[in-house]
Short mmCIF file of C-alpha atoms and ligand atoms in Angstrom, two decimals:
data_model
loop_
_atom_site.label_atom_id
_atom_site.label_comp_id
_atom_site.label_asym_id
_atom_site.label_seq_id
_atom_site.Cartn_x
_atom_site.Cartn_y
_atom_site.Cartn_z
CA MET A 40 -22.91 19.54 -14.81
CA SER A 41 -26.29 17.86 -14.29
CA ASP A 42 -28.85 19.15 -11.76
CA ASN A 43 -30.35 17.37 -8.77
CA LYS A 44 -27.36 16.30 -6.75
CA ASP A 45 -27.96 14.07 -3.72
CA VAL A 46 -24.61 14.82 -2.07
CA ILE A 47 -21.98 17.55 -2.40
CA ILE A 48 -18.52 16.56 -1.17
CA ILE A 49 -16.22 19.46 -0.33
CA GLY A 50 -12.70 18.28 -1.17
CA ALA A 51 -11.27 15.86 -3.72
CA GLY A 52 -8.26 14.63 -1.78
CA VAL A 53 -7.80 10.91 -1.27
CA ILE A 54 -10.51 10.70 1.43
CA GLY A 55 -12.90 13.05 -0.38
CA ALA A 56 -12.52 11.18 -3.68
CA ALA A 57 -12.96 7.80 -1.92
CA THR A 58 -16.11 9.15 -0.26
CA ALA A 59 -17.43 10.21 -3.68
CA PHE A 60 -16.61 6.77 -5.12
CA GLU A 61 -18.29 4.87 -2.28
CA LEU A 62 -21.42 7.07 -2.38
CA ALA A 63 -21.67 6.88 -6.18
CA LYS A 64 -21.41 3.08 -5.95
CA GLN A 65 -24.46 3.18 -3.67
CA GLY A 66 -26.39 5.12 -6.34
CA TYR A 67 -26.06 8.63 -4.87
CA ARG A 68 -25.69 11.43 -7.41
CA THR A 69 -22.53 13.09 -6.11
CA LEU A 70 -20.75 16.32 -6.91
CA SER A 71 -17.20 16.78 -5.60
CA VAL A 72 -16.15 20.43 -5.38
CA ASP A 73 -12.49 21.38 -4.94
CA ALA A 74 -10.70 24.72 -4.88
CA ASN A 75 -7.65 23.15 -6.53
CA ALA A 76 -7.25 22.35 -10.21
CA GLU A 77 -6.98 18.57 -9.75
CA ALA A 78 -7.84 15.74 -7.39
CA GLY A 79 -5.26 15.00 -4.70
CA HIS A 80 -3.49 18.38 -4.93
CA GLY A 81 -4.19 19.31 -1.29
CA SER A 82 -2.40 17.65 1.62
CA THR A 83 -2.77 14.27 -0.11
CA SER A 84 -0.02 15.28 -2.55
CA GLY A 85 2.39 15.88 0.36
CA SER A 86 1.60 12.57 2.04
CA CYS A 87 4.30 9.99 2.69
CA ALA A 88 1.53 7.51 1.83
CA ILE A 89 2.80 4.91 4.27
CA ILE A 90 0.41 2.00 4.63
CA ARG A 91 0.78 0.36 8.04
CA VAL A 92 -1.57 -1.79 10.03
CA HIS A 93 -0.54 -1.03 13.61
CA TYR A 94 -2.31 1.65 15.66
CA SER A 95 -2.59 2.21 19.40
CA THR A 96 -6.32 1.42 19.50
CA LEU A 97 -8.25 -1.70 18.48
CA ASP A 98 -10.68 0.25 16.29
CA GLY A 99 -7.89 2.21 14.60
CA THR A 100 -6.05 -1.03 13.84
CA ALA A 101 -9.16 -2.78 12.50
CA LEU A 102 -9.78 0.17 10.17
CA ALA A 103 -6.22 0.11 8.84
CA TRP A 104 -6.24 -3.67 8.35
CA GLU A 105 -9.50 -3.47 6.40
CA ALA A 106 -8.19 -0.68 4.16
CA TYR A 107 -4.85 -2.42 3.60
CA HIS A 108 -6.67 -5.04 1.51
CA ASP A 109 -7.94 -2.35 -0.86
CA TRP A 110 -4.39 -1.08 -1.48
CA ARG A 111 -3.26 -4.63 -2.03
CA ASP A 112 -5.77 -5.02 -4.83
CA TRP A 113 -5.97 -1.40 -5.97
CA PRO A 114 -7.01 -2.20 -9.58
CA GLY A 115 -9.71 -4.57 -8.30
CA TYR A 116 -10.93 -2.04 -5.75
CA LEU A 117 -11.23 0.73 -8.37
CA GLY A 118 -12.64 -1.45 -11.14
CA VAL A 119 -11.57 1.11 -13.80
CA ALA A 120 -8.53 2.19 -15.74
CA ASP A 121 -7.06 5.68 -15.49
CA GLU A 122 -5.39 7.24 -18.53
CA ARG A 123 -2.58 8.40 -16.18
CA GLY A 124 -1.99 4.87 -14.88
CA LEU A 125 -2.66 3.49 -11.41
CA ALA A 126 -0.78 4.28 -8.22
CA GLU A 127 1.36 1.38 -7.08
CA TYR A 128 1.34 -0.09 -3.58
CA ARG A 129 4.86 -1.31 -2.62
CA GLU A 130 4.73 -3.85 0.19
CA LEU A 131 8.11 -3.68 1.92
CA GLY A 132 7.05 -4.28 5.50
CA CYS A 133 7.41 -1.92 8.44
CA LEU A 134 9.87 -2.33 11.31
CA VAL A 135 8.95 -0.59 14.56
CA MET A 136 11.65 -0.28 17.21
CA LYS A 137 10.54 -1.34 20.69
CA THR A 138 11.03 1.53 23.11
CA GLU A 139 9.75 2.70 26.42
CA GLN A 140 7.82 5.41 24.55
CA ASN A 141 5.70 2.85 22.69
CA GLY A 142 5.40 0.44 25.62
CA TYR A 143 7.80 -1.93 23.84
CA MET A 144 4.95 -2.48 21.34
CA LYS A 145 3.16 -4.88 23.70
CA LYS A 146 -0.25 -3.30 23.19
CA HIS A 147 0.14 -3.26 19.39
CA VAL A 148 1.20 -6.90 19.26
CA ALA A 149 -1.78 -7.91 21.44
CA ILE A 150 -4.21 -5.99 19.21
CA CYS A 151 -2.72 -7.60 16.10
CA ALA A 152 -3.11 -11.06 17.67
CA GLN A 153 -6.76 -10.27 18.39
CA LEU A 154 -7.40 -9.27 14.77
CA GLY A 155 -5.24 -11.96 13.14
CA ILE A 156 -2.75 -9.43 11.71
CA PRO A 157 0.70 -10.92 11.08
CA CYS A 158 3.68 -9.51 12.94
CA GLU A 159 7.06 -10.84 14.09
CA GLU A 160 9.25 -9.93 17.05
CA TRP A 161 12.85 -9.29 15.94
CA ASP A 162 15.95 -9.25 18.10
CA GLU A 163 19.02 -7.10 17.57
CA GLU A 164 20.63 -9.61 15.23
CA GLN A 165 17.57 -9.77 12.97
CA ILE A 166 17.32 -5.98 12.88
CA LEU A 167 20.97 -5.65 11.86
CA SER A 168 20.74 -8.40 9.26
CA ARG A 169 18.04 -6.37 7.51
CA LEU A 170 19.45 -2.92 8.32
CA PRO A 171 23.23 -3.29 8.31
CA ASN A 172 24.97 -0.23 9.80
CA TYR A 173 21.88 0.85 11.76
CA ARG A 174 23.32 1.95 15.10
CA LEU A 175 21.13 0.73 17.96
CA ASP A 176 22.41 2.91 20.84
CA ARG A 177 19.67 4.76 22.66
CA PHE A 178 19.45 8.51 22.04
CA HIS A 179 16.16 9.26 23.80
CA PRO A 180 15.01 11.95 24.51
CA ALA A 181 15.08 13.42 21.00
CA ARG A 182 16.76 16.84 20.94
CA ARG A 183 17.45 19.82 18.70
CA GLN A 184 20.97 20.45 17.33
CA GLN A 185 21.59 23.32 19.74
CA ASP A 186 20.65 21.22 22.80
CA GLU A 187 23.45 19.99 25.01
CA GLY A 188 24.33 16.38 24.30
CA PHE A 189 22.78 16.30 20.82
CA GLY A 190 24.07 13.28 18.94
CA GLU A 191 25.47 11.59 22.03
CA PRO A 192 24.05 8.24 23.11
CA THR A 193 22.13 8.36 26.39
CA GLY A 194 22.89 4.82 27.56
CA GLY A 195 21.55 1.39 26.78
CA ARG A 196 20.41 -0.03 23.45
CA VAL A 197 17.26 -0.59 21.43
CA GLU A 198 17.07 -4.32 21.89
CA GLY A 199 14.26 -5.38 19.65
CA ALA A 200 11.62 -4.43 17.13
CA VAL A 201 8.34 -5.67 15.69
CA PHE A 202 8.12 -6.37 11.97
CA PHE A 203 4.78 -5.97 10.22
CA PRO A 204 5.02 -7.63 6.78
CA THR A 205 1.70 -6.20 5.53
CA ALA A 206 2.91 -2.61 5.28
CA GLY A 207 4.58 -0.41 2.70
CA TYR A 208 3.81 2.77 0.81
CA VAL A 209 1.99 4.05 -2.26
CA SER A 210 4.16 5.39 -5.06
CA ASP A 211 2.15 8.50 -5.94
CA PRO A 212 -0.55 9.67 -3.50
CA ALA A 213 -1.93 12.42 -5.78
CA LEU A 214 -2.32 9.86 -8.56
CA SER A 215 -4.24 7.58 -6.18
CA ALA A 216 -6.78 10.38 -5.62
CA HIS A 217 -7.05 10.84 -9.39
CA ASN A 218 -7.63 7.09 -9.70
CA LEU A 219 -10.48 7.41 -7.20
CA GLN A 220 -11.90 10.34 -9.16
CA ARG A 221 -11.99 8.21 -12.32
CA ALA A 222 -13.58 5.34 -10.36
CA ALA A 223 -16.26 7.69 -8.96
CA GLU A 224 -16.92 9.15 -12.41
CA ALA A 225 -17.40 5.65 -13.80
CA GLN A 226 -20.22 5.31 -11.25
CA GLY A 227 -21.77 8.64 -12.31
CA GLY A 228 -20.01 10.93 -9.81
CA GLU A 229 -19.15 14.44 -11.05
CA PHE A 230 -16.21 16.72 -10.14
CA LEU A 231 -15.92 20.48 -10.24
CA PHE A 232 -12.41 21.97 -9.86
CA ASN A 233 -11.16 25.53 -9.31
CA ALA A 234 -14.34 25.98 -7.27
CA ARG A 235 -14.04 27.24 -3.71
CA VAL A 236 -16.96 26.85 -1.31
CA VAL A 237 -17.53 30.11 0.58
CA GLN A 238 -20.94 29.48 2.14
CA ILE A 239 -22.92 26.51 3.39
CA LEU A 240 -26.58 27.06 2.51
CA ARG A 241 -29.40 26.23 4.94
CA ARG A 242 -33.14 25.92 4.53
CA ASP A 243 -35.79 24.87 7.06
CA GLY A 244 -33.22 23.91 9.69
CA ARG A 245 -31.06 21.68 7.51
CA VAL A 246 -28.28 22.01 4.97
CA ALA A 247 -29.43 23.01 1.48
CA GLY A 248 -26.23 23.19 -0.57
CA VAL A 249 -23.15 25.37 -1.07
CA GLU A 250 -22.24 28.74 -2.53
CA LEU A 251 -19.02 29.07 -4.53
CA ALA A 252 -16.60 32.00 -4.66
CA ASP A 253 -17.97 33.02 -8.10
CA GLY A 254 -21.47 33.36 -6.60
CA ARG A 255 -22.93 30.15 -8.00
CA GLN A 256 -25.22 28.24 -5.65
CA ILE A 257 -25.53 24.47 -5.91
CA ALA A 258 -28.36 22.73 -4.09
CA ALA A 259 -28.14 19.33 -2.37
CA PRO A 260 -29.77 17.85 0.75
CA VAL A 261 -26.44 16.43 1.97
CA VAL A 262 -23.03 18.15 2.16
CA ILE A 263 -19.85 16.48 3.47
CA ASN A 264 -16.82 18.39 4.71
CA VAL A 265 -13.65 16.57 3.55
CA ALA A 266 -11.61 19.75 3.27
CA GLY A 267 -8.42 18.40 4.90
CA PRO A 268 -6.46 21.12 6.75
CA ALA A 269 -9.27 23.60 5.91
CA SER A 270 -11.85 21.40 7.68
CA ARG A 271 -12.18 23.75 10.63
CA LYS A 272 -12.85 26.73 8.33
CA VAL A 273 -15.57 24.77 6.54
CA ASN A 274 -17.13 23.62 9.83
CA GLU A 275 -17.16 27.26 10.93
CA LEU A 276 -18.86 28.25 7.66
CA ALA A 277 -21.52 25.64 8.42
CA GLY A 278 -21.84 26.88 12.02
CA VAL A 279 -21.46 23.37 13.42
CA THR A 280 -18.54 23.69 15.85
CA GLY A 281 -20.79 24.43 18.86
CA ASP A 282 -21.46 20.80 19.86
CA MET A 283 -18.02 19.45 18.89
CA ASN A 284 -16.02 18.16 21.84
CA ILE A 285 -13.11 17.38 19.50
CA ASN A 286 -11.82 20.10 17.21
CA THR A 287 -9.36 20.23 14.32
CA ARG A 288 -6.40 22.50 13.52
CA ALA A 289 -3.85 22.66 10.73
CA LEU A 290 -0.30 21.71 11.79
CA ARG A 291 2.78 22.34 9.64
CA GLN A 292 5.02 19.36 8.87
CA GLU A 293 8.32 18.92 7.08
CA VAL A 294 9.52 15.72 5.46
CA VAL A 295 13.13 15.63 4.27
CA HIS A 296 14.58 13.58 1.42
CA VAL A 297 18.24 12.51 1.71
CA PRO A 298 20.42 10.21 -0.40
CA ALA A 299 20.18 6.65 0.96
CA PRO A 300 23.56 5.39 2.18
CA ARG A 301 24.97 2.40 0.34
CA GLY A 302 24.55 -0.90 2.12
CA HIS A 303 21.58 0.40 4.00
CA PHE A 304 17.94 0.67 2.94
CA ALA A 305 18.47 0.70 -0.78
CA GLU A 306 20.50 -2.49 -1.02
CA ALA A 307 18.42 -4.33 1.55
CA GLY A 308 15.41 -3.73 -0.67
CA GLY A 309 14.05 -1.08 1.63
CA LEU A 310 11.78 -1.02 4.63
CA VAL A 311 9.50 1.41 6.35
CA VAL A 312 11.02 2.12 9.78
CA SER A 313 9.41 3.74 12.80
CA ASP A 314 11.90 4.60 15.53
CA SER A 315 10.47 6.41 18.54
CA ASP A 316 13.89 6.47 20.24
CA VAL A 317 14.99 9.16 17.76
CA ALA A 318 11.34 10.15 17.11
CA LEU A 319 11.51 9.60 13.34
CA TYR A 320 9.98 7.44 10.66
CA CYS A 321 11.48 6.78 7.26
CA ARG A 322 10.93 4.91 4.04
CA PRO A 323 12.68 4.62 0.68
CA GLU A 324 11.91 7.44 -1.75
CA GLY A 325 12.59 6.53 -5.35
CA ASP A 326 15.50 4.14 -5.93
CA ASP A 327 18.18 5.91 -3.97
CA HIS A 328 16.73 8.30 -1.42
CA LEU A 329 15.25 8.09 2.05
CA LEU A 330 12.31 10.14 3.17
CA ILE A 331 12.39 11.10 6.86
CA GLY A 332 9.47 12.45 8.92
CA SER A 333 9.09 13.42 12.56
CA GLU A 334 7.08 11.43 15.11
CA ASP A 335 6.35 14.69 16.94
CA PRO A 336 8.57 14.57 20.07
CA PRO A 337 8.30 17.50 22.51
CA CYS A 338 11.49 19.10 21.11
CA ASP A 339 9.90 19.49 17.63
CA GLU A 340 7.94 22.72 17.87
CA HIS A 341 4.27 22.48 16.83
CA VAL A 342 3.59 25.24 14.31
CA TRP A 343 -0.20 25.64 14.06
CA VAL A 344 -1.50 27.41 10.96
CA ASP A 345 -4.65 29.52 11.28
CA ASP A 346 -5.21 29.99 7.57
CA PRO A 347 -4.14 27.04 5.37
CA ASP A 348 -4.92 29.16 2.30
CA ASP A 349 -2.14 31.63 3.17
CA ASP A 350 0.89 29.90 1.63
CA ALA A 351 3.47 31.51 3.96
CA TRP A 352 3.86 28.15 5.76
CA ARG A 353 5.28 26.43 2.67
CA GLU A 354 8.93 27.49 3.21
CA PHE A 355 11.40 24.95 4.63
CA SER A 356 12.82 25.72 8.08
CA GLU A 357 15.65 24.21 10.15
CA GLN A 358 13.28 21.35 11.06
CA SER A 359 13.96 19.26 7.95
CA ARG A 360 17.72 19.44 8.50
CA LEU A 361 17.22 18.47 12.14
CA GLN A 362 15.30 15.36 11.07
CA ALA A 363 18.15 14.36 8.78
CA MET A 364 20.67 14.96 11.58
CA ARG A 365 18.69 12.86 14.04
CA MET A 366 18.60 10.04 11.48
CA ALA A 367 22.38 10.39 11.09
CA GLN A 368 22.63 9.30 14.75
CA ARG A 369 21.20 5.98 13.63
CA VAL A 370 22.96 5.76 10.28
CA PRO A 371 26.44 7.24 10.61
CA GLY A 372 27.62 8.74 7.33
CA LEU A 373 24.13 9.69 6.20
CA GLY A 374 24.44 12.70 3.90
CA VAL A 375 22.71 15.77 5.31
CA PRO A 376 22.11 18.16 2.39
CA ASN A 377 22.68 21.87 2.92
CA ARG A 378 19.68 22.75 0.79
CA PRO A 379 16.59 20.92 2.03
CA ARG A 380 14.67 18.71 -0.36
CA GLY A 381 11.36 17.13 0.44
CA VAL A 382 7.91 18.30 1.38
CA VAL A 383 6.32 20.96 3.58
CA ASP A 384 2.61 20.38 4.10
CA LEU A 385 -0.18 20.46 6.68
CA TYR A 386 -1.78 17.83 8.87
CA ASP A 387 -5.41 18.33 9.87
CA VAL A 388 -4.95 17.43 13.54
CA SER A 389 -7.76 16.58 15.95
CA ASP A 390 -7.44 17.07 19.70
CA ASP A 391 -6.56 13.39 20.23
CA TRP A 392 -4.99 12.68 16.82
CA ILE A 393 -7.86 10.33 15.95
CA PRO A 394 -10.05 11.39 13.00
CA ILE A 395 -13.67 12.55 13.08
CA TYR A 396 -16.01 10.60 10.80
CA ASP A 397 -19.39 11.90 11.82
CA LYS A 398 -22.60 13.83 11.24
CA SER A 399 -22.97 17.30 12.72
CA CYS A 400 -25.57 19.29 14.64
CA LEU A 401 -26.85 20.63 11.26
CA PRO A 402 -29.03 17.92 9.68
CA GLY A 403 -27.58 16.80 6.36
CA PHE A 404 -24.09 18.20 7.06
CA TYR A 405 -21.37 15.59 7.70
CA MET A 406 -17.62 15.65 8.27
CA ALA A 407 -14.64 13.38 7.51
CA CYS A 408 -11.80 15.38 9.01
CA GLY A 409 -9.08 15.51 11.67
CA SER A 410 -7.06 12.92 9.74
CA SER A 411 -4.04 13.88 11.91
CA GLY A 412 -1.33 12.86 9.46
CA ASN A 413 -2.34 9.20 9.54
CA GLN A 414 -5.46 8.54 7.49
CA TYR A 415 -4.22 8.39 3.90
CA LYS A 416 -4.04 4.63 4.28
CA ASN A 417 -7.66 4.43 5.46
CA ALA A 418 -9.25 6.40 2.63
CA SER A 419 -11.24 3.54 1.09
CA VAL A 420 -12.84 2.44 4.35
CA ALA A 421 -13.34 6.04 5.49
CA GLY A 422 -15.28 6.53 2.25
CA ARG A 423 -17.33 3.39 2.94
CA MET A 424 -17.99 4.58 6.48
CA MET A 425 -19.20 8.00 5.28
CA ALA A 426 -21.51 6.42 2.69
CA ALA A 427 -22.97 4.10 5.35
CA LEU A 428 -23.32 7.02 7.76
CA VAL A 429 -25.27 9.09 5.22
CA ASP A 430 -27.56 6.08 4.58
CA TYR A 431 -28.05 5.54 8.28
CA CYS A 432 -28.75 9.13 9.29
CA GLU A 433 -30.86 10.07 6.27
CA ALA A 434 -33.04 7.04 7.06
CA GLY A 435 -33.90 8.78 10.32
CA ASN A 436 -31.49 7.09 12.75
CA ASP A 437 -29.85 9.17 15.48
CA HIS A 438 -26.15 8.35 15.18
CA ASP A 439 -25.34 10.41 18.29
CA SER A 440 -27.45 8.28 20.62
CA ALA A 441 -27.37 4.97 18.69
CA PRO A 442 -24.15 5.00 16.66
CA LEU A 443 -23.88 3.21 13.34
CA GLN A 444 -22.16 -0.20 13.53
CA LEU A 445 -20.08 -0.97 10.44
CA ASP A 446 -19.01 -4.51 9.59
CA LEU A 447 -15.38 -4.83 8.49
CA PRO A 448 -15.44 -8.24 6.77
CA ARG A 449 -11.67 -8.72 6.36
CA SER A 450 -11.13 -8.12 10.07
CA ASP A 451 -14.30 -9.96 11.06
CA TYR A 452 -14.88 -6.92 13.24
CA ARG A 453 -17.90 -4.75 13.95
CA LEU A 454 -16.77 -1.14 14.20
CA ASP A 455 -18.71 1.20 16.44
CA VAL A 456 -18.53 4.34 14.30
CA GLY A 457 -19.25 6.36 17.45
CA PHE A 458 -15.51 5.81 18.15
CA PHE A 459 -14.90 8.64 15.64
CA SER A 460 -17.59 10.95 17.03
CA ARG A 461 -17.06 14.72 17.19
CA ARG A 462 -18.65 14.54 20.65
CA ARG A 463 -16.38 11.82 22.11
CA GLN A 464 -14.20 12.41 25.12
CA ILE A 465 -10.51 12.70 24.26
CA ASN A 466 -9.28 9.13 23.72
CA ALA A 467 -6.60 8.46 26.34
CA ASP A 468 -5.37 5.37 24.42
CA SER A 469 -4.16 7.53 21.55
CA SER A 470 -0.43 8.07 21.00
CA PHE A 471 -1.27 11.81 20.63
CA SER A 472 1.05 11.87 17.65
CA VAL A 473 1.05 11.13 13.94
CA LEU A 474 1.08 7.44 14.91
CA GLY A 475 -2.61 7.74 15.84
C1 FAD B 63 3.58 15.49 5.24
C2 FAD B 63 2.46 14.49 5.40
C3 FAD B 63 2.75 13.13 5.49
C4 FAD B 63 1.73 12.20 5.65
N1 FAD B 63 2.04 10.87 5.67
C5 FAD B 63 1.05 9.95 5.79
C6 FAD B 63 1.36 8.58 5.75
O1 FAD B 63 2.51 8.18 5.56
N2 FAD B 63 0.34 7.68 5.88
C7 FAD B 63 -0.96 8.08 6.09
O2 FAD B 63 -1.84 7.22 6.25
N3 FAD B 63 -1.28 9.40 6.11
C8 FAD B 63 -0.32 10.34 5.95
N4 FAD B 63 -0.62 11.66 5.94
C9 FAD B 63 -2.02 12.07 6.11
C10 FAD B 63 -2.80 11.97 4.82
O3 FAD B 63 -2.03 12.42 3.76
C11 FAD B 63 -4.09 12.76 4.95
O4 FAD B 63 -4.80 12.24 6.06
C12 FAD B 63 -4.96 12.65 3.72
O5 FAD B 63 -4.23 12.88 2.54
C13 FAD B 63 -6.10 13.64 3.82
O6 FAD B 63 -6.91 13.53 2.67
P1 FAD B 63 -8.18 14.44 2.56
O7 FAD B 63 -8.89 14.04 1.31
O8 FAD B 63 -8.95 14.42 3.81
O9 FAD B 63 -7.61 15.95 2.49
P2 FAD B 63 -6.77 16.77 1.39
O10 FAD B 63 -5.95 15.90 0.54
O11 FAD B 63 -6.09 17.87 2.10
O12 FAD B 63 -7.91 17.35 0.47
C14 FAD B 63 -8.76 18.40 0.92
C15 FAD B 63 -9.21 19.14 -0.32
O13 FAD B 63 -10.21 20.06 0.08
C16 FAD B 63 -10.09 21.18 -0.74
N5 FAD B 63 -10.74 22.32 -0.08
C17 FAD B 63 -10.43 22.85 1.13
N6 FAD B 63 -11.25 23.88 1.42
C18 FAD B 63 -12.10 23.99 0.36
C19 FAD B 63 -13.18 24.86 0.05
N7 FAD B 63 -13.58 25.83 0.89
N8 FAD B 63 -13.81 24.71 -1.13
C20 FAD B 63 -13.43 23.74 -2.00
N9 FAD B 63 -12.41 22.88 -1.77
C21 FAD B 63 -11.77 23.00 -0.60
C22 FAD B 63 -8.60 21.38 -0.94
O14 FAD B 63 -8.34 22.10 -2.12
C23 FAD B 63 -8.10 19.95 -0.97
O15 FAD B 63 -7.89 19.48 -2.28
C24 FAD B 63 0.37 12.63 5.75
C25 FAD B 63 0.07 13.99 5.64
C26 FAD B 63 1.10 14.91 5.45
C27 FAD B 63 0.74 16.36 5.32
#
């Protein structure tokens, strides 16, 4: 490892590795430090890696639309090969059922029109032509198996949906972080694995570097917290939570994999589906499975995890089976396995489910955290934003009083980065769920 680092990045998940890549491209000498043995082996590896362009805020949508273009041309974005191969973006489109819960998607469609993002309104017939045997009875509110009336329609039908053609998923999220590591290294970035940060060093009122669990100290004038579900712990180490109006917490999530029924997703070529009537999202997994996640309805208990490093949270619970059973309301005959298969992992949730991309009250210490289960897709632009923020603040600008403005060329949109401030008021436009 060479001396004289300009920036230390804590975390080599997809957002941390993209931040390293974007900073290294700007000529910063970066060191990425991760407690795990490889890039992308934190919550990135558990991600469903769904790329979608619709969010409940204009800024959130502009960010996702900008980043979508990087997934679309992943080899071009990286500019390097990876001996393990490149992650593949599969553009299947995403179908979002119109429900009362999402305002019948009116706000999303209006935002997309404003940004020039393609979307189509589908009626019942179009939905069923693409998803034969998808039952469109309403089941809202979502329930648990033991609740009275579970599995019984509650009256009325889901009568339409919005199709977003520029959506899909990435085949291997951990590999995509490794791809970003290789791209950062090609620009001179360095990575140190099996290295846990246990102290944030300070000198003369600003950050001075990090101390690792083995006692080594590494100096740098800039340190960025991209520690995923451990972000709060790292912010506490840095002593920067005092002026944060928005905080982050780790939230346990289960994603279940079930065999895809014949004549449904698999044979129709597959789609990403978001269905707030049953409070689930799903996408194809491999050639013949469906992956099903929760959209966080009130009946799904929120299990907050104080210490992400204590692996007790990794066991499956009844939740994954419940998600499969709720999907069986939509797709009668869906196989619900007795032994759960899938993923248990952690979201790093902010108070309003919108991320924090910001500086802190400690000069030189920055944070890209609170990704709230919905920022995998935005990694490239989040990295660009963090590199621009470091430039801006280290040049003496006060981002708190005069926030950085970042041009998003594909969206022809100027993003006020203050939108992601740690000091913002809770954003009432948020869905307050994984949908962002
Ligand atoms: C089940 C699940 C499904 C999801 N689905 C989607 C989806 O479909 N679409 C989407 O856009 N987003 C999704 N997300 C969210 C997305 O995966 C995350 O926002 C993203 O992966 C976070 O990347 P990251 O780099 O910030 O964090 P992580 O990948 O968690 O990386 C953080 C890294 O920091 C390291 N670290 C932590 N503390 C320390 C320390 N003290 N010292 C050194 N290293 C440390 C960890 O080892 C880890 O490798 C999902 C998340 C989950 C959990």
